[in-house]
Tab-separated table of C-alpha atoms in Angstrom:
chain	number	residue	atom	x	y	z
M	1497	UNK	CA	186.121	-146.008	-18.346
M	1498	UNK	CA	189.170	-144.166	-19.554
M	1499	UNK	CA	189.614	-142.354	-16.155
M	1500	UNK	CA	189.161	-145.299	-14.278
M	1501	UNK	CA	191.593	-147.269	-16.280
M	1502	UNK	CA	193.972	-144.147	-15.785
M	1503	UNK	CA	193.744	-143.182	-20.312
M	1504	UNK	CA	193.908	-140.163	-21.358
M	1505	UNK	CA	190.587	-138.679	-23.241
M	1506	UNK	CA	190.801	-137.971	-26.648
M	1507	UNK	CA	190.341	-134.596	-28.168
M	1508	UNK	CA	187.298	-132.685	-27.627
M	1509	UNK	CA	185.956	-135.229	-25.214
M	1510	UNK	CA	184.981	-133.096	-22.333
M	1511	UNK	CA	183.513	-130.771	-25.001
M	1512	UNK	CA	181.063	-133.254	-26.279
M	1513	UNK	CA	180.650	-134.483	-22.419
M	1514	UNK	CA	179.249	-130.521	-21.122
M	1515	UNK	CA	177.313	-130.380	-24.257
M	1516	UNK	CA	175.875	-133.804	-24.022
M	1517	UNK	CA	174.772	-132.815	-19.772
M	1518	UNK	CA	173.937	-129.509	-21.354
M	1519	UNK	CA	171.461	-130.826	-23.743
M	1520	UNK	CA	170.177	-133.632	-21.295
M	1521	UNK	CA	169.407	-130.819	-18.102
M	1522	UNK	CA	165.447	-130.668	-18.016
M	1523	UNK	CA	162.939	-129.832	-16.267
M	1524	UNK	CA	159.640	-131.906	-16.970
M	1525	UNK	CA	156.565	-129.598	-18.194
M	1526	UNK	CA	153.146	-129.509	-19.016
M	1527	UNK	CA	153.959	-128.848	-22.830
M	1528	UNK	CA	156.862	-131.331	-22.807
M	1529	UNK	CA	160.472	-130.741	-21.259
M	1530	UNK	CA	161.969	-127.387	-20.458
M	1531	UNK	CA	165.806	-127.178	-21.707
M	1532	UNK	CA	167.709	-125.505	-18.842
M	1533	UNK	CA	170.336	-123.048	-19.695
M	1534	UNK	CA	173.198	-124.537	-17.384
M	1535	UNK	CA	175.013	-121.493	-16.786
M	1536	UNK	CA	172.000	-120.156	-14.467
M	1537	UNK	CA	172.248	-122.944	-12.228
M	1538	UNK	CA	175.795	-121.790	-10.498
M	1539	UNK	CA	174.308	-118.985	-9.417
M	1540	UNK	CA	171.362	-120.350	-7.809
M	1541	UNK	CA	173.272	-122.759	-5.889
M	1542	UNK	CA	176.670	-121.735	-4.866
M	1543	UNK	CA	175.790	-118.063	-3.606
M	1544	UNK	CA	173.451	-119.103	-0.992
M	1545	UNK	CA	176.104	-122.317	-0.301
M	1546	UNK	CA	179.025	-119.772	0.167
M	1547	UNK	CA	177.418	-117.060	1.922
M	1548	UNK	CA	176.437	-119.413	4.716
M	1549	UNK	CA	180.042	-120.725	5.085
M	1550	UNK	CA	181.194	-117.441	5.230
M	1551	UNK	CA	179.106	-116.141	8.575
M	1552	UNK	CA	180.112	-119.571	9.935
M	1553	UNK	CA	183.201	-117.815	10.942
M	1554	UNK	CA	185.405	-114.325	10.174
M	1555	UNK	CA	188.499	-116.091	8.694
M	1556	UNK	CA	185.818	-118.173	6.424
M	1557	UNK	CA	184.287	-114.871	5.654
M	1558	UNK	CA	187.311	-113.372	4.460
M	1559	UNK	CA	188.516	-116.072	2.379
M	1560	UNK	CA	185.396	-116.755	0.494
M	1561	UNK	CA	184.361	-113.175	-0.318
M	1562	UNK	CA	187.898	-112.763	-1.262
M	1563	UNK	CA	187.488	-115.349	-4.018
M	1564	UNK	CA	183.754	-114.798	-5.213
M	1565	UNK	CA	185.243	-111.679	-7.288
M	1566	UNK	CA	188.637	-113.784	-8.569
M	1567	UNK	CA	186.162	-116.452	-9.755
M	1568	UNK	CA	183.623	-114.113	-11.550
M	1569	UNK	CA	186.490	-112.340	-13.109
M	1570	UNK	CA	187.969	-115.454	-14.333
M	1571	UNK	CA	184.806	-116.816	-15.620
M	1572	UNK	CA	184.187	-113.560	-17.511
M	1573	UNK	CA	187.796	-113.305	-19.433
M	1574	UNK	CA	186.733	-117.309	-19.833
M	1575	UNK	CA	183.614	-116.287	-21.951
M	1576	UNK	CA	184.604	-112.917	-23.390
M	1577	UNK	CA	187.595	-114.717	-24.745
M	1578	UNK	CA	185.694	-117.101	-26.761
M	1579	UNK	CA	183.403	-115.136	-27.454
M	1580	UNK	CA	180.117	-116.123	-26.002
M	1581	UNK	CA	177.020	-115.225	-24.884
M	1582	UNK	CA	176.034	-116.332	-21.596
M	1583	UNK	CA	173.125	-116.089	-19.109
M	1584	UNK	CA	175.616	-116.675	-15.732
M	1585	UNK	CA	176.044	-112.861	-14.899
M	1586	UNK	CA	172.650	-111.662	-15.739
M	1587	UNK	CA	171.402	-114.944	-13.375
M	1588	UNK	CA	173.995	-113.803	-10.602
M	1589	UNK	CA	172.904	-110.545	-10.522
M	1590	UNK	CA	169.127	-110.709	-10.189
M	1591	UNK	CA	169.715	-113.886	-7.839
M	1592	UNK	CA	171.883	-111.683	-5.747
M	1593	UNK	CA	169.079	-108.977	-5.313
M	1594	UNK	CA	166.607	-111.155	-4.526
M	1595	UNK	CA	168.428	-113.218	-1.918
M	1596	UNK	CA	169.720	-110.056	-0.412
M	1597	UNK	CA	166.487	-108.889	0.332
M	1598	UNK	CA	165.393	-111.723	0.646
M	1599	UNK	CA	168.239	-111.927	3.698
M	1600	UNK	CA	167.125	-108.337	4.659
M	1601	UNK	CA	163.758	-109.213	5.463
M	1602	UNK	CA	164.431	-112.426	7.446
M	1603	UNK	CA	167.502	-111.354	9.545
M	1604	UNK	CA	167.442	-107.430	9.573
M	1605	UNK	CA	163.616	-106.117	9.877
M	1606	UNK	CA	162.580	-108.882	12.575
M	1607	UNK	CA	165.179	-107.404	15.571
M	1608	UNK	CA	162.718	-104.029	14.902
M	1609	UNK	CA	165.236	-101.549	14.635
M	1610	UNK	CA	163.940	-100.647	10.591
M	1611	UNK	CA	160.938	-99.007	10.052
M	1612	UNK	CA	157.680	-99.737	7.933
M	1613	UNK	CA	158.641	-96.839	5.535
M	1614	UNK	CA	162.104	-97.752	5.287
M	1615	UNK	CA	161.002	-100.934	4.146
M	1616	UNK	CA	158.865	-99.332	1.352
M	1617	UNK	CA	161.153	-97.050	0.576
M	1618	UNK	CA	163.912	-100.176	-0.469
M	1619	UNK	CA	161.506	-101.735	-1.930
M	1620	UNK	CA	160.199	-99.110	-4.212
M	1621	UNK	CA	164.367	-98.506	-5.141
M	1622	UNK	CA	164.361	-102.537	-6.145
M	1623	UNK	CA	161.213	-102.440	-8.297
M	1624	UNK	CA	161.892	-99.148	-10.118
M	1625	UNK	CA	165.706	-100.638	-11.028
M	1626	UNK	CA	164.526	-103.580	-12.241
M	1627	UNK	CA	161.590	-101.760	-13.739
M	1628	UNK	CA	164.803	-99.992	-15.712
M	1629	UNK	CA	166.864	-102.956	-15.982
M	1630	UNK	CA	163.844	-104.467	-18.294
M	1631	UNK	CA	163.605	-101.316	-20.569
M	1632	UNK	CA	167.642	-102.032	-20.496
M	1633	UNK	CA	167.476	-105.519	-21.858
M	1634	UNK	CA	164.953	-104.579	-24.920
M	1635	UNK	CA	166.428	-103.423	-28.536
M	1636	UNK	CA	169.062	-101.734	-27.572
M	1637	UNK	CA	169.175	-100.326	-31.305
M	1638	UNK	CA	169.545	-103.401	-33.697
M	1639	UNK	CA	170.180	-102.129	-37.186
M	1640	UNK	CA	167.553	-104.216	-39.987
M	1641	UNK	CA	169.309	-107.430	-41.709
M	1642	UNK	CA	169.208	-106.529	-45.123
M	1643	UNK	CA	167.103	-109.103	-47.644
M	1644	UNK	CA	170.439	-109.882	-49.169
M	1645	UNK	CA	172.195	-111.185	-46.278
M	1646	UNK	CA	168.735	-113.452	-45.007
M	1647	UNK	CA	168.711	-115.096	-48.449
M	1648	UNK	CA	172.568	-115.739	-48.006
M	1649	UNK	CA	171.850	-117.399	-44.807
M	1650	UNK	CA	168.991	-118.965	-46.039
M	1651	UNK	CA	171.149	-120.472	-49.107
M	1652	UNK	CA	173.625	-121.719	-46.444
M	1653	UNK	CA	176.388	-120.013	-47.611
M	1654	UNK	CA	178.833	-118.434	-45.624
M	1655	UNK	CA	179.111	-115.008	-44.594
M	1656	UNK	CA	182.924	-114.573	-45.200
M	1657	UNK	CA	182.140	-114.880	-49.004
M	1658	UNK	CA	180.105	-112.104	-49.244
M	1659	UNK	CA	182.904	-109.953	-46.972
M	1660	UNK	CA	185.161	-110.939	-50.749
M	1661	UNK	CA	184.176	-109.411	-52.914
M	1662	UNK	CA	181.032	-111.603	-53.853
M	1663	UNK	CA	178.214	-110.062	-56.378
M	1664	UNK	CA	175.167	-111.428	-53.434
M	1665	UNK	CA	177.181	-109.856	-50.576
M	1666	UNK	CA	177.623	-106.564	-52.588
M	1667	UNK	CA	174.440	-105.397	-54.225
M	1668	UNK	CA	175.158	-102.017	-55.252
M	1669	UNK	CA	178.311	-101.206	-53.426
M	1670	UNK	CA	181.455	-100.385	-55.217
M	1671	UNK	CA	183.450	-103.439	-56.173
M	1672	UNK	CA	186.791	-101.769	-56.766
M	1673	UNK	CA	190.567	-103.188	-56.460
M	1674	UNK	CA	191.022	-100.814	-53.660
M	1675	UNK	CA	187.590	-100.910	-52.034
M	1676	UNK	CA	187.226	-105.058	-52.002
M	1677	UNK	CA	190.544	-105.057	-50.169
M	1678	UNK	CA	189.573	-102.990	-47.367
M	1679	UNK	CA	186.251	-105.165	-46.829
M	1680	UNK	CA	188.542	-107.975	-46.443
M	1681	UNK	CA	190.522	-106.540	-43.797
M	1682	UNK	CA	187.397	-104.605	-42.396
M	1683	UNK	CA	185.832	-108.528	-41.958
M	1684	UNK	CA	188.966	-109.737	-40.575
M	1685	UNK	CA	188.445	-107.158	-37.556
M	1686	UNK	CA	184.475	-107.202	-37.885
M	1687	UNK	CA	184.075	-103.873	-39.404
M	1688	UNK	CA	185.124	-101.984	-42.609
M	1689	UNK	CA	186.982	-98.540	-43.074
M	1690	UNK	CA	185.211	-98.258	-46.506
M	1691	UNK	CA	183.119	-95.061	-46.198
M	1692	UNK	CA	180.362	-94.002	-47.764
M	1693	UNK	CA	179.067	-90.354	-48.379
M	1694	UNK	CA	175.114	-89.168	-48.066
M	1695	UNK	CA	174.245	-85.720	-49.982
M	1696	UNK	CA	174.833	-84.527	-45.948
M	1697	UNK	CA	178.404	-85.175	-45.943
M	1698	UNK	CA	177.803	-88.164	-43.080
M	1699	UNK	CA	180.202	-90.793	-42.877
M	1700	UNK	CA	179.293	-94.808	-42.900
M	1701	UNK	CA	180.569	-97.736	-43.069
M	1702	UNK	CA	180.170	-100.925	-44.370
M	1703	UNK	CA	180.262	-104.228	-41.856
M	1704	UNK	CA	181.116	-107.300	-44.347
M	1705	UNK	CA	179.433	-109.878	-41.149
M	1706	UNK	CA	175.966	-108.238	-41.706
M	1707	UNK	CA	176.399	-107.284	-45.529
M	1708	UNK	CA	175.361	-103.517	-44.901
M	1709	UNK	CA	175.967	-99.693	-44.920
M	1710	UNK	CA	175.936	-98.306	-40.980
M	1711	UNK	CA	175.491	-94.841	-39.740
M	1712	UNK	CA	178.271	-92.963	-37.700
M	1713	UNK	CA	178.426	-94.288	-34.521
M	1714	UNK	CA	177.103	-98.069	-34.899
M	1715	UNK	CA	179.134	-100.917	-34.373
M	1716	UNK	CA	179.118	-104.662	-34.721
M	1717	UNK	CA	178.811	-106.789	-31.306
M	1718	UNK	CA	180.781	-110.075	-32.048
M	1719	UNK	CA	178.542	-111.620	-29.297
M	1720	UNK	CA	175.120	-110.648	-30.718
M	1721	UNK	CA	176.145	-110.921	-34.146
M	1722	UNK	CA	174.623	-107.654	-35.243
M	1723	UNK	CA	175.295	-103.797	-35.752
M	1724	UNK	CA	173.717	-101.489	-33.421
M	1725	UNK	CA	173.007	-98.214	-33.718
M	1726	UNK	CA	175.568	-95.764	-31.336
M	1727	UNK	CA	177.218	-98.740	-30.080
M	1728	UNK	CA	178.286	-98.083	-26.579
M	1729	UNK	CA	179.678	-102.336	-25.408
M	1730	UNK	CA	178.103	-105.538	-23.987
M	1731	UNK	CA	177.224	-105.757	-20.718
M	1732	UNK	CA	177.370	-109.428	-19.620
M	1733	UNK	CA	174.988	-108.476	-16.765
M	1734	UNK	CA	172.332	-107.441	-18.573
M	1735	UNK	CA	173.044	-109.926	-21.484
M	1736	UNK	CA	172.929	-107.509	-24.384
M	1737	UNK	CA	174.242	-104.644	-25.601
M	1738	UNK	CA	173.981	-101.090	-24.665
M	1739	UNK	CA	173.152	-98.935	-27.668
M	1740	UNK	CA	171.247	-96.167	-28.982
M	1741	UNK	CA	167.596	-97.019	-27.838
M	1742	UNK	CA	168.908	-98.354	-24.182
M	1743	UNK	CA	171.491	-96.524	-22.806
M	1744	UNK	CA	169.337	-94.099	-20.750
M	1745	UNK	CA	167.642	-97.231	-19.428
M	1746	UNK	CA	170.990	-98.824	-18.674
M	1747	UNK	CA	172.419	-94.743	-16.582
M	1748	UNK	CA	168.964	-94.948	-14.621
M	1749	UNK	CA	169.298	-98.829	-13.930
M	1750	UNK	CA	172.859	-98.630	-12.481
M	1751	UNK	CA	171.480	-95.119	-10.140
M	1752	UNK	CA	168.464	-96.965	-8.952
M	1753	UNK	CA	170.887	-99.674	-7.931
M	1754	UNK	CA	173.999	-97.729	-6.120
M	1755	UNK	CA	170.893	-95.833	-4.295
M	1756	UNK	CA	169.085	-98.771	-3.040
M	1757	UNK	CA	172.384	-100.523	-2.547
M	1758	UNK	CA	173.943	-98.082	-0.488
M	1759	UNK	CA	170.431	-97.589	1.398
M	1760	UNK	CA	170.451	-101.114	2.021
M	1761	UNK	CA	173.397	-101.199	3.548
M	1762	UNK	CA	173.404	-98.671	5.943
M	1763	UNK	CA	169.888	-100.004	7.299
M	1764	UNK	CA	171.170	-103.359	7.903
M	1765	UNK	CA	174.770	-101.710	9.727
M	1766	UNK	CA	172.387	-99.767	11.551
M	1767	UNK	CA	170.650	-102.869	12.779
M	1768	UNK	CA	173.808	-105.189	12.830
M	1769	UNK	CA	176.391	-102.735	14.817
M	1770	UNK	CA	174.599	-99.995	16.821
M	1771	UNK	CA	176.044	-96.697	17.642
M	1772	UNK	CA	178.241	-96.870	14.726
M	1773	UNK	CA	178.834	-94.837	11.581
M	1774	UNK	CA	178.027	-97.290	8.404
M	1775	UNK	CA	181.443	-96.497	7.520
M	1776	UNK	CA	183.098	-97.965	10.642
M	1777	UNK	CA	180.535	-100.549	11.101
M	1778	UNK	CA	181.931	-101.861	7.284
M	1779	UNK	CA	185.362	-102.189	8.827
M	1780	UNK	CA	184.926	-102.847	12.673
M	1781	UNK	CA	181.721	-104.126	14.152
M	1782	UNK	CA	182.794	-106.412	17.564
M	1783	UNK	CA	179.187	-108.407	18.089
M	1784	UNK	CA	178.657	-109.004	14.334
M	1785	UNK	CA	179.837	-112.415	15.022
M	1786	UNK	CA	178.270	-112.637	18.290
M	1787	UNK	CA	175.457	-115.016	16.828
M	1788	UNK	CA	174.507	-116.524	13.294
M	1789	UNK	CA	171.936	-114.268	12.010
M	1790	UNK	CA	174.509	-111.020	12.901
M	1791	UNK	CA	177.195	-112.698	10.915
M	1792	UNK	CA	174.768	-113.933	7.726
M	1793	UNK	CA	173.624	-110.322	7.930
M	1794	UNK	CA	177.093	-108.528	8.086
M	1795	UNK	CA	178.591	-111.202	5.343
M	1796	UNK	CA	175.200	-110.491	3.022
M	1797	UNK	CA	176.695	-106.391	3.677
M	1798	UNK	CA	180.137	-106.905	2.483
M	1799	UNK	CA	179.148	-108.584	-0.337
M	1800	UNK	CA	177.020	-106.369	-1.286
M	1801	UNK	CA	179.650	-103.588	-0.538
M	1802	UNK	CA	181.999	-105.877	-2.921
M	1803	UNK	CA	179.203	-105.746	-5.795
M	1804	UNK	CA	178.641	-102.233	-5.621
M	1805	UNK	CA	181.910	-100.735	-5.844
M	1806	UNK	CA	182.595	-102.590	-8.729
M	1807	UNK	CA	179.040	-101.047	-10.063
M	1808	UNK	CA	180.185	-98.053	-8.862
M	1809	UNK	CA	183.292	-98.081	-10.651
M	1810	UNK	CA	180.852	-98.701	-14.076
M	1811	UNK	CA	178.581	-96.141	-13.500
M	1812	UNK	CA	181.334	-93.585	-13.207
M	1813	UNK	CA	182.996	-94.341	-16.280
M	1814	UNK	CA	179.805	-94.075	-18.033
M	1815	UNK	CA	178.627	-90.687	-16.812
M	1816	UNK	CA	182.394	-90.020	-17.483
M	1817	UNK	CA	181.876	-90.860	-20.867
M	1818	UNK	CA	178.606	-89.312	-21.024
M	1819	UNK	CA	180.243	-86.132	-20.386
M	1820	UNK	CA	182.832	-86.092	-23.008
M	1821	UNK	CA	180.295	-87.825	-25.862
M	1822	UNK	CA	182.475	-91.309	-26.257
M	1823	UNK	CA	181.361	-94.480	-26.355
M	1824	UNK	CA	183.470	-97.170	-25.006
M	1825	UNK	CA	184.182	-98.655	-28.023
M	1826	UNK	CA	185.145	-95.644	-29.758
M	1827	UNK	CA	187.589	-95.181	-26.614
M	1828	UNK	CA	188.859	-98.567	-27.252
M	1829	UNK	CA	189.277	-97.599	-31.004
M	1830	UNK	CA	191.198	-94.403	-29.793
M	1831	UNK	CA	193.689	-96.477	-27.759
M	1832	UNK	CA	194.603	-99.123	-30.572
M	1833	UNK	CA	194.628	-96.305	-33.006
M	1834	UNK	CA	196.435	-93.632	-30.528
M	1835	UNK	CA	194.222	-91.223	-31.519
M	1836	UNK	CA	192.796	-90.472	-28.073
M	1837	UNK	CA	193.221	-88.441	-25.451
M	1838	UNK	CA	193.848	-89.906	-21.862
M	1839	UNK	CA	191.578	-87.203	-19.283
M	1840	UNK	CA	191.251	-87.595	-15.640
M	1841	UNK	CA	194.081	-90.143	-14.889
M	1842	UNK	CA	192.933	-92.516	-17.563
M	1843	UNK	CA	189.123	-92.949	-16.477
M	1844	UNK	CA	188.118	-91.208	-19.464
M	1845	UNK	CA	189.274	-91.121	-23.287
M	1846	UNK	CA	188.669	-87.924	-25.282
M	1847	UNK	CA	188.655	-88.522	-29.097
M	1848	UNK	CA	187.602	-85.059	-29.349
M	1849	UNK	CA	185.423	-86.037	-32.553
M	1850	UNK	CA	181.787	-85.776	-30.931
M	1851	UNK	CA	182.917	-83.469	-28.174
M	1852	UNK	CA	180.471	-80.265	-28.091
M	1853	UNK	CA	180.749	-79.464	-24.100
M	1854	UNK	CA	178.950	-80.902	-20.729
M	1855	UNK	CA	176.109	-79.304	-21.287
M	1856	UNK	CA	176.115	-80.111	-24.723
M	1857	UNK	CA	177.098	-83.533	-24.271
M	1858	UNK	CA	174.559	-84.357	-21.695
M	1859	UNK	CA	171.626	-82.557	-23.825
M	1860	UNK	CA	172.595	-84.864	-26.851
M	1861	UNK	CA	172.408	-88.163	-23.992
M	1862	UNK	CA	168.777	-87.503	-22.918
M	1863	UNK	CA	167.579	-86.728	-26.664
M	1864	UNK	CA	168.955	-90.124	-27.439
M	1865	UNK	CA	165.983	-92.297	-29.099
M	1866	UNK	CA	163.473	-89.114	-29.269
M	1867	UNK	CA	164.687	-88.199	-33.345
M	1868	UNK	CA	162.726	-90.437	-35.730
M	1869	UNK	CA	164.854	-93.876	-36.797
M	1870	UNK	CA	167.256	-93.414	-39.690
M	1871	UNK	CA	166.420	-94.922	-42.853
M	1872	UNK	CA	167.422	-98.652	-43.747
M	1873	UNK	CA	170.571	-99.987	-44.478
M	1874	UNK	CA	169.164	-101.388	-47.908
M	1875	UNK	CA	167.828	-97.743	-48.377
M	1876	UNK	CA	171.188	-96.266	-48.479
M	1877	UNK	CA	172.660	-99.142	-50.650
């Protein structure tokens, strides 16, 4: 009524509107209605929509697979800056692999230029990554909610008074002038400087949001709303974070995905432009246009080209990382703090605290989850 009438809304209006359609999408069951998380729908329905504009002609092409990567960029800084959790990337991403190949096996392997083995062989690449990308999304090293902070919740009171300085927040940590100030500064940033020491000399601190003593190397994920253990960042397109117990999964997802990518790829160029490099093909292929399935097939390839260099990019910061022991969010602690040390034009920041050497370095990667969990956080307190 108030748009017809030309009124403006009041406050908070389109707000209540999304969550109203939110809580109203549905999909009827045999137990009862299935709530259906709207940000997985986009996905599902646009990529197919704007692929198949895009092979319509090479102008259309390059206009929408110029603006698929603005609009997922724009829609991530959306979400990251508020803060949530959301299911659109992880839905993107496996909707993209199976349309793809889905694409791949209706356009490419029917003109008979790709064998029966090549055909395994992509398909064995897709079921071992998402064989990996399953270990990925599993604990990635949660540390235990102490009894103190579930009865807080529990009680219904909030978490910043226990950050404070309260006696419930603080069982058996030390209350002092000097020491409650720092928790309220370490809760204003979502983690503490207060330290404390073992008998073995290692240090910890204490996160005031989950009311408990870490070990070195954890860190609080403002998105889950928990400390993990080793704390590397969230991914968005697996939906969780990467920590302790998953990173390895996370390395061997991203390989098994450039590999079958890339493999991809060069079949269907193979198939698409004869007598041309893949390279070339990428950039100059005269008869990809020449009829509809050549063009769905060469615009399915530069997306996917698109997708993976920007994986690519990822995965090479990691083993980057890997290399000289950092975590990304150390590395983003080292640049706010200037305490870092910019290697390799800026792909990779040294903080030179867990540093032992490659081979070092690597060896300490794969052993990662083998040693025997630490003890609790309401051990230690």
């Amino acid at each position: 009524d108030r748009w017809l009438t030309c009124r403006s809304l009041p406050p908070g209006a389109l707000e209540r509107i999304a969550d109203t359609v939110a809580d109203r999408l549905r999909v009827p069951w045999f137990a009862g209605a299935v709530k259906v998380n709207v940000s997985l729908v986009p996905p599902l329905v646009l990529l197919p929509v704007f692929l198949h504009v895009a092979a319509l002609h090479f102008l259309l092409g390059l206009v929408v697979l110029t603006s698929l990567p603005v609009v997922v960029l724009w829609y991530y800084y959306l979400t990251h800056r508020r803060k949530e959790r959301t299911l659109f990337f992880l839905s993107l991403g496996l909707f993209s692999l199976g349309y793809m190949y889905y694409v791949f096996l209706q356009e490419v392997v029917p003109r008979g230029h790709v064998g029966s083995s090549q055909v395994v062989a992509l398909t064995c690449g897709l079921v071992l990554m998402l064989a990996a990308l399953s270990r990925a999304k599993k604990d990635p090293g949660y540390l235990p909610i102490p009894a103190s902070s579930l009865k807080l919740s529990h009680q219904g009171l909030p978490s910043k008074g226990g950050g404070r300085g309260s006696s419930n927040g603080l069982q058996g940590v030390p209350t002092s002038g000097a020491a409650s100030g720092r928790a309220v500064n370490g809760e204003a940033k979502g983690y503490s400087r207060m330290s404390a020491e073992e008998p073995e000399g290692v240090k910890k601190d204490w996160c005031a949001r989950c009311q408990l003593v870490r070990p070195a190397r954890a860190g609080h994920c403002r998105l889950c709303g928990r400390c993990v253990r080793r704390l590397d960042h969230h991914c968005v397109w697996i939906n969780s974070c990467v920590g302790e117990q998953n990173h390895q999964a996370f390395i061997l997802a991203l390989s098994f995905f450039m590999l079958t990518s890339v493999y991809g790829i060069t079949l269907t160029l193979h198939t698409v432009c004869r007598d041309q490099t893949p390279f070339v093909a990428l950039f100059y292929c005269p008869g990809a246009y020449s009829d509809y399935s050549s063009a769905l097939s060469f615009t399915c390839v530069w997306y996917c080209a698109i997708v993976t260099a920007g994986m690519g990019y990822i995965l090479l910061i990691q083993l980057l990382n890997i290399s000289y022991n950092v975590t990304e969010r150390e590395a983003r602690l080292a640049l706010r703090d200037n305490v870092g040390r910019r290697l390799l034009g800026g792909l990779v920041i040294d903080t030179g605290q867990y540093n032992r050497g490659f081979l070092c370095n690597w060896g300490h990667f794969l052993s990662l989850g083998s040693s025997p969990p630490q003890r609790s956080a309401e051990d230690i307190v």
